Amino acid sequence: MFVDSHAHIDGTEFDSDRGEVIQRARDAGVSAILNIGTGDPHSGALERAVELAEAHADIYTAIGVHPHDARLFDDAAEQLIIKLRTQSSRVIAWGEIGLDFHYDNSPRDVQMKVFQRQLHLAGEANLPVIIHTREAEAETIKILKSHGVGGNPPGIMHCFSGSSWLAQQAIELGFYLSFSGIVTFKKAEELRTIAKQVPLDRLLIETDCPFLAPVPYRGKRNEPAYVVEVARCLADLHGMSVAEMGRITAANFARMFRL
Ligand SMILES: [Zn+2]
Ligand SMILES: [Zn+2]
């Protein structure tokens, strides 16, 4: 039993074979997928993510405005997310939200404002948040400490690839750390050292598909079935079987979202 705690399978990359992708995940032992709705909130992207989760008992969804799209966040987007979340019990998290100072697709001051606003709203809705942070560790922690951490429990630092300082801060704030295929990459020695030190009850696994396919699929389109390879890598680090790592991370996911 494995849970892919971060996937983007509502996107066009999967339009031609989404059903088969979902079936392959089930065949690989993936019992649940958290699909993340992102993109322009005025384009129908968030509604599409909710529809996908409504159609499958083993798919849940998070919706929010990604830091890339922060410049598109407005009152209408805010009202839409609240409405969708009220209408559908399949919406279990607010995200992904955060800061991305690597791509800077939205101005940094706008990213920070929109991150703060969505943290506040997630807190009001008591929804865990999915945090995306890249090259903005200090700013991310500062905002979490000053504007609240979302729901209770706070949520997930997704696709964790930060420093041991960030890991420590996030754990102290109550976050779970989710590792992606990056942890399997040959050059990710430092990240594996950090992953080894994360308490077992705070570990999660994800694909972040269609990107970041783990070894041995690196370079291909990623899909939820491949989350097993992330579990295998973490299992080796923690000295246990892949099945046991699957069970532990699936139990963590269920506990966080009270499923
Ligand atoms: Zn992300
Ligand atoms: Zn994502």
Coordinates of C-alpha atoms and ligand atoms in Angstrom, one line a residue:
M1 CA 0.0 0.0 0.0
F2 CA 1.5 3.3 -1.2
V3 CA 0.1 6.8 -1.2
D4 CA 1.2 9.3 -3.8
S5 CA 0.8 12.5 -1.8
H6 CA 1.4 14.9 -4.7
A7 CA 0.5 14.4 -8.3
H8 CA -0.8 16.4 -11.2
I9 CA -2.7 13.9 -13.3
D10 CA -5.6 16.3 -14.2
G11 CA -3.3 18.1 -16.7
T12 CA -3.1 17.7 -20.5
E13 CA -0.1 15.4 -20.2
F14 CA -2.4 12.6 -19.2
D15 CA -5.4 13.4 -21.5
S16 CA -4.7 10.5 -23.8
D17 CA -4.3 7.7 -21.2
R18 CA -5.4 9.0 -17.8
G19 CA -7.6 5.9 -17.1
E20 CA -4.6 3.6 -17.8
V21 CA -2.3 5.7 -15.6
I22 CA -4.8 5.4 -12.7
Q23 CA -5.1 1.7 -13.3
R24 CA -1.3 1.2 -13.4
A25 CA -1.1 3.0 -10.0
R26 CA -3.7 0.6 -8.5
D27 CA -1.9 -2.4 -10.0
A28 CA 1.4 -1.2 -8.3
G29 CA -0.3 -1.0 -4.9
V30 CA -1.0 2.7 -4.8
S31 CA -4.1 3.0 -2.7
A32 CA -4.6 6.8 -2.8
I33 CA -3.4 9.8 -4.8
L34 CA -3.6 13.4 -3.8
N35 CA -4.0 15.3 -7.0
I36 CA -3.0 19.0 -6.9
G37 CA -5.1 21.4 -8.9
T38 CA -2.9 24.3 -10.1
G39 CA -2.8 26.8 -12.9
D40 CA -4.8 30.0 -13.7
P41 CA -7.7 29.9 -11.2
H42 CA -9.9 31.6 -13.8
S43 CA -9.3 28.9 -16.5
G44 CA -11.4 26.1 -15.0
A45 CA -8.2 24.2 -13.8
L46 CA -9.4 24.0 -10.2
E47 CA -12.8 22.8 -11.1
R48 CA -11.2 20.1 -13.3
A49 CA -9.1 18.9 -10.4
V50 CA -12.2 18.6 -8.2
E51 CA -14.1 16.7 -10.9
L52 CA -11.3 14.2 -11.2
A53 CA -11.4 13.5 -7.5
E54 CA -15.2 13.3 -7.5
A55 CA -15.0 10.6 -10.1
H56 CA -12.6 8.3 -8.3
A57 CA -12.8 6.9 -4.8
D58 CA -9.0 6.7 -4.4
I59 CA -8.2 10.2 -5.7
Y60 CA -8.4 13.3 -3.4
T61 CA -7.6 16.8 -4.4
A62 CA -5.9 20.0 -3.1
I63 CA -6.7 23.3 -4.7
G64 CA -4.9 26.6 -4.4
V65 CA -2.9 29.2 -6.3
H66 CA 0.7 28.1 -7.0
P67 CA 3.4 30.7 -6.4
H68 CA 4.0 30.7 -10.2
D69 CA 0.4 32.0 -10.6
A70 CA 0.3 34.3 -7.6
R71 CA -0.2 37.3 -9.9
L72 CA -3.5 35.8 -11.0
F73 CA -4.9 35.5 -7.4
D74 CA -7.8 37.8 -6.6
D75 CA -11.1 37.9 -4.7
A76 CA -12.7 35.8 -7.3
A77 CA -10.1 33.1 -7.0
E78 CA -10.4 33.1 -3.3
Q79 CA -14.2 32.8 -3.4
L80 CA -13.9 30.0 -6.0
I81 CA -11.5 27.9 -3.8
I82 CA -13.8 28.4 -0.8
K83 CA -16.9 27.4 -2.8
L84 CA -15.3 24.3 -4.3
R85 CA -14.1 23.2 -0.9
T86 CA -17.5 23.7 0.6
Q87 CA -19.2 21.8 -2.2
S88 CA -16.8 18.8 -2.3
S89 CA -15.6 16.6 0.5
R90 CA -12.9 15.4 -1.9
V91 CA -11.0 18.7 -1.4
I92 CA -8.8 17.9 1.6
A93 CA -6.0 20.5 1.4
W94 CA -5.2 24.0 0.3
G95 CA -2.3 24.2 -2.1
E96 CA 0.0 24.2 -3.5
I97 CA 1.0 27.6 -2.1
G98 CA 4.3 29.1 -1.2
L99 CA 7.3 30.8 -2.8
D100 CA 9.3 30.1 -5.8
F101 CA 12.3 32.4 -6.2
H102 CA 14.0 30.1 -8.7
Y103 CA 11.6 30.8 -11.6
D104 CA 10.1 34.1 -10.3
N105 CA 7.1 33.7 -12.6
S106 CA 5.3 36.1 -10.3
P107 CA 6.9 39.1 -8.6
R108 CA 8.3 38.2 -5.2
D109 CA 6.3 40.7 -3.2
V110 CA 3.1 39.4 -4.9
Q111 CA 4.1 35.8 -4.1
M112 CA 4.6 36.7 -0.4
K113 CA 1.3 38.5 -0.1
V114 CA -0.7 35.7 -1.8
F115 CA 1.1 33.1 0.3
Q116 CA 0.2 34.9 3.5
R117 CA -3.4 35.4 2.4
Q118 CA -3.9 31.7 1.5
L119 CA -2.3 30.6 4.8
H120 CA -4.8 32.7 6.6
L121 CA -7.7 31.3 4.6
A122 CA -6.6 27.7 5.1
G123 CA -6.4 28.4 8.8
E124 CA -10.0 29.7 8.8
A125 CA -11.1 26.6 6.9
N126 CA -8.8 24.4 9.1
L127 CA -7.4 22.8 6.0
P128 CA -3.8 21.4 5.9
V129 CA -1.7 23.3 3.4
I130 CA 0.7 22.0 0.7
I131 CA 3.8 24.1 0.7
H132 CA 5.9 24.6 -2.4
T133 CA 9.2 26.4 -1.6
R134 CA 12.2 26.9 -3.8
E135 CA 15.2 29.1 -3.2
A136 CA 13.1 30.9 -0.5
E137 CA 13.7 29.0 2.7
A138 CA 14.2 31.9 5.1
E139 CA 11.3 33.8 3.7
T140 CA 9.0 30.7 3.8
I141 CA 9.7 30.0 7.4
K142 CA 9.4 33.6 8.4
I143 CA 6.0 33.8 6.9
L144 CA 4.8 30.5 8.4
K145 CA 5.9 31.8 11.8
S146 CA 4.2 35.1 11.5
H147 CA 1.1 34.3 9.5
G148 CA 0.1 30.8 10.8
V149 CA 0.8 27.4 9.4
G150 CA -2.6 26.7 7.9
G151 CA -4.7 24.0 9.5
N152 CA -4.1 21.6 12.4
P153 CA -2.1 19.6 11.5
P154 CA -0.4 22.2 9.4
G155 CA 0.3 20.2 6.3
I156 CA 3.1 19.1 3.9
M157 CA 6.4 20.5 2.7
H158 CA 6.1 18.9 -0.7
C159 CA 8.9 17.8 -3.0
F160 CA 11.3 18.4 -0.2
S161 CA 14.7 19.3 -1.5
G162 CA 15.9 21.9 0.9
S163 CA 18.5 22.2 3.6
S164 CA 18.7 20.4 6.9
W165 CA 17.8 23.7 8.5
L166 CA 14.6 23.9 6.5
A167 CA 13.8 20.3 7.4
Q168 CA 14.3 21.0 11.1
Q169 CA 12.2 24.2 11.1
A170 CA 9.4 22.5 9.2
I171 CA 9.3 19.6 11.6
E172 CA 9.3 21.9 14.6
L173 CA 6.3 23.7 13.0
G174 CA 4.4 20.4 12.7
F175 CA 4.9 19.8 9.0
Y176 CA 5.3 16.4 7.3
L177 CA 8.1 16.2 4.7
S178 CA 7.2 14.6 1.3
F179 CA 10.0 13.3 -0.8
S180 CA 9.9 13.0 -4.6
G181 CA 12.0 11.2 -7.2
I182 CA 14.7 13.7 -6.6
V183 CA 15.8 11.7 -3.6
T184 CA 16.6 8.8 -6.0
F185 CA 18.9 10.8 -8.2
K186 CA 22.6 9.9 -8.2
K187 CA 23.8 13.3 -7.1
A188 CA 21.3 13.7 -4.3
E189 CA 23.6 12.4 -1.5
E190 CA 22.9 15.4 0.7
L191 CA 19.1 15.1 0.4
R192 CA 19.4 11.4 1.2
T193 CA 21.3 12.3 4.4
I194 CA 18.5 14.6 5.4
A195 CA 15.8 12.1 4.5
K196 CA 17.5 9.5 6.7
Q197 CA 17.1 11.9 9.7
V198 CA 13.4 12.7 9.3
P199 CA 11.3 11.0 12.0
L200 CA 9.4 8.1 10.5
D201 CA 6.1 9.6 11.6
R202 CA 6.7 12.7 9.5
L203 CA 7.6 11.0 6.2
L204 CA 5.6 11.1 3.0
I205 CA 6.2 10.0 -0.6
E206 CA 5.1 11.6 -3.8
T207 CA 5.8 11.7 -7.6
D208 CA 5.0 15.4 -8.4
C209 CA 4.2 13.8 -11.8
P210 CA 4.4 14.4 -14.7
F211 CA 7.8 15.8 -13.6
L212 CA 10.7 14.3 -11.7
A213 CA 10.4 10.6 -12.6
P214 CA 12.5 8.6 -10.1
V215 CA 15.4 6.3 -11.1
P216 CA 15.1 4.0 -13.1
Y217 CA 12.4 6.0 -15.0
R218 CA 14.4 9.3 -15.0
G219 CA 13.7 11.4 -18.0
K220 CA 10.4 9.8 -18.8
R221 CA 6.9 11.2 -18.0
N222 CA 6.4 10.4 -14.4
E223 CA 3.2 8.8 -13.1
P224 CA 1.8 7.7 -9.7
A225 CA 2.8 4.0 -10.1
Y226 CA 6.4 5.1 -9.9
V227 CA 6.0 6.4 -6.3
V228 CA 7.0 2.9 -5.3
E229 CA 10.6 3.7 -6.3
V230 CA 10.6 6.7 -3.9
A231 CA 9.4 4.4 -1.2
R232 CA 12.2 1.9 -2.1
C233 CA 14.8 4.6 -1.8
L234 CA 13.5 5.8 1.6
A235 CA 13.2 2.2 2.8
D236 CA 16.8 1.5 2.1
L237 CA 17.9 4.7 4.0
H238 CA 15.8 3.7 7.0
G239 CA 16.7 0.0 6.8
M240 CA 13.3 -1.5 6.2
S241 CA 11.4 -3.2 3.5
V242 CA 9.7 -1.2 0.7
A243 CA 6.3 -2.6 1.9
E244 CA 6.9 -1.4 5.4
M245 CA 7.9 2.1 4.2
G246 CA 4.7 2.1 2.1
R247 CA 2.6 1.2 5.1
I248 CA 4.2 3.9 7.3
T249 CA 3.9 6.7 4.8
A250 CA 0.3 5.7 3.9
A251 CA -0.6 5.7 7.6
N252 CA 1.0 9.2 8.0
F253 CA -1.1 10.4 5.1
A254 CA -4.3 9.0 6.6
R255 CA -3.5 10.5 10.0
M256 CA -2.8 13.9 8.6
F257 CA -6.0 14.1 6.6
R258 CA -8.2 12.0 9.1
L259 CA -9.2 9.6 6.4
Ligands
ZN1 ZN 5.4 22.2 -6.2
ZN2 ZN 3.1 20.2 -7.6

